[in-house]
Coordinates of C-alpha atoms in Angstrom, one line a residue:
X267 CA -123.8 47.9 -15.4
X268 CA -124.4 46.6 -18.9
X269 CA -127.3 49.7 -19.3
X270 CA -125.1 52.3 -17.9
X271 CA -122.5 51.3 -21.3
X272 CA -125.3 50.7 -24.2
X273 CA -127.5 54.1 -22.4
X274 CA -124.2 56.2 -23.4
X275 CA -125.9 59.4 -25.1
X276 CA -125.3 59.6 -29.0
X277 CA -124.2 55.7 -29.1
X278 CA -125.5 53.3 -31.2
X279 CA -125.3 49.6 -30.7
X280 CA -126.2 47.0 -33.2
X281 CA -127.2 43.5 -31.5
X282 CA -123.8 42.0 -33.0
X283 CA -121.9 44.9 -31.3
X284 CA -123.6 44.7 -27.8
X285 CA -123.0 41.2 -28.0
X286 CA -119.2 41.5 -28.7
X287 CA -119.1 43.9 -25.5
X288 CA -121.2 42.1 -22.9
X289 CA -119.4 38.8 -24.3
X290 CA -115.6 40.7 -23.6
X291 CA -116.9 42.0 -20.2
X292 CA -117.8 38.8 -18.7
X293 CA -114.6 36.8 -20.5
X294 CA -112.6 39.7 -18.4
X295 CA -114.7 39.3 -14.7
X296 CA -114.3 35.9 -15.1
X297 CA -110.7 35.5 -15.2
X298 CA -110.5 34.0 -18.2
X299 CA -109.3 36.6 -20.7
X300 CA -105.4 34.8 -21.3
X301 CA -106.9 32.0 -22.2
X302 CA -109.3 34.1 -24.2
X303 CA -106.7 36.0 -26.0
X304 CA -104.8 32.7 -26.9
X305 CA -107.4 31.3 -28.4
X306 CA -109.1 34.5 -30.1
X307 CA -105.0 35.5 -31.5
X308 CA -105.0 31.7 -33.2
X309 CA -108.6 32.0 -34.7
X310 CA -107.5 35.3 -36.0
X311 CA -104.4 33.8 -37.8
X312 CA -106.0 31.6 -38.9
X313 CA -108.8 34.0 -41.2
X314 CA -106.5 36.1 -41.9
X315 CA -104.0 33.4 -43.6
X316 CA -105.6 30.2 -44.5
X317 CA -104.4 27.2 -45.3
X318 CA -104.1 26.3 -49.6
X319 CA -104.6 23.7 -50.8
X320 CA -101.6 22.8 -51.9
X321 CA -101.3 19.7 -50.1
X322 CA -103.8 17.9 -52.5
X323 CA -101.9 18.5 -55.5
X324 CA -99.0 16.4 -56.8
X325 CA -96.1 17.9 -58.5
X326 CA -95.5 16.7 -62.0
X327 CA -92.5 17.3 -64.3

């Protein structure tokens, strides 16, 4: 199965990308891709818009 997808003529897979597949493919026959999702959608929010630093600073006048 995982030949037949990275065998595709005129693909090319970096080791990264295979990864990423294989890794989404077995999350998905598992069952476990809600979960997955849930947790991948926070991570991604969480790059995307990190937290300042504004917390350690105190506000003067």
């Amino acid at each position: 199965m995982i030949a037949d997808r990275l065998d595709i003529t005129g693909s090319r897979w970096t080791v990264p990308g295979a990864e990423a597949v294989l890794t989404l493919r077995t999350v998905i026959s598992n069952g476990d891709f809600p979960d997955y999702w849930i947790f991948h959608a926070q991570k991604e929010h969480e790059r995307l818009h990190p937290l300042t630093d504004q917390h350690i600073y105190a506000l003067q006048a």
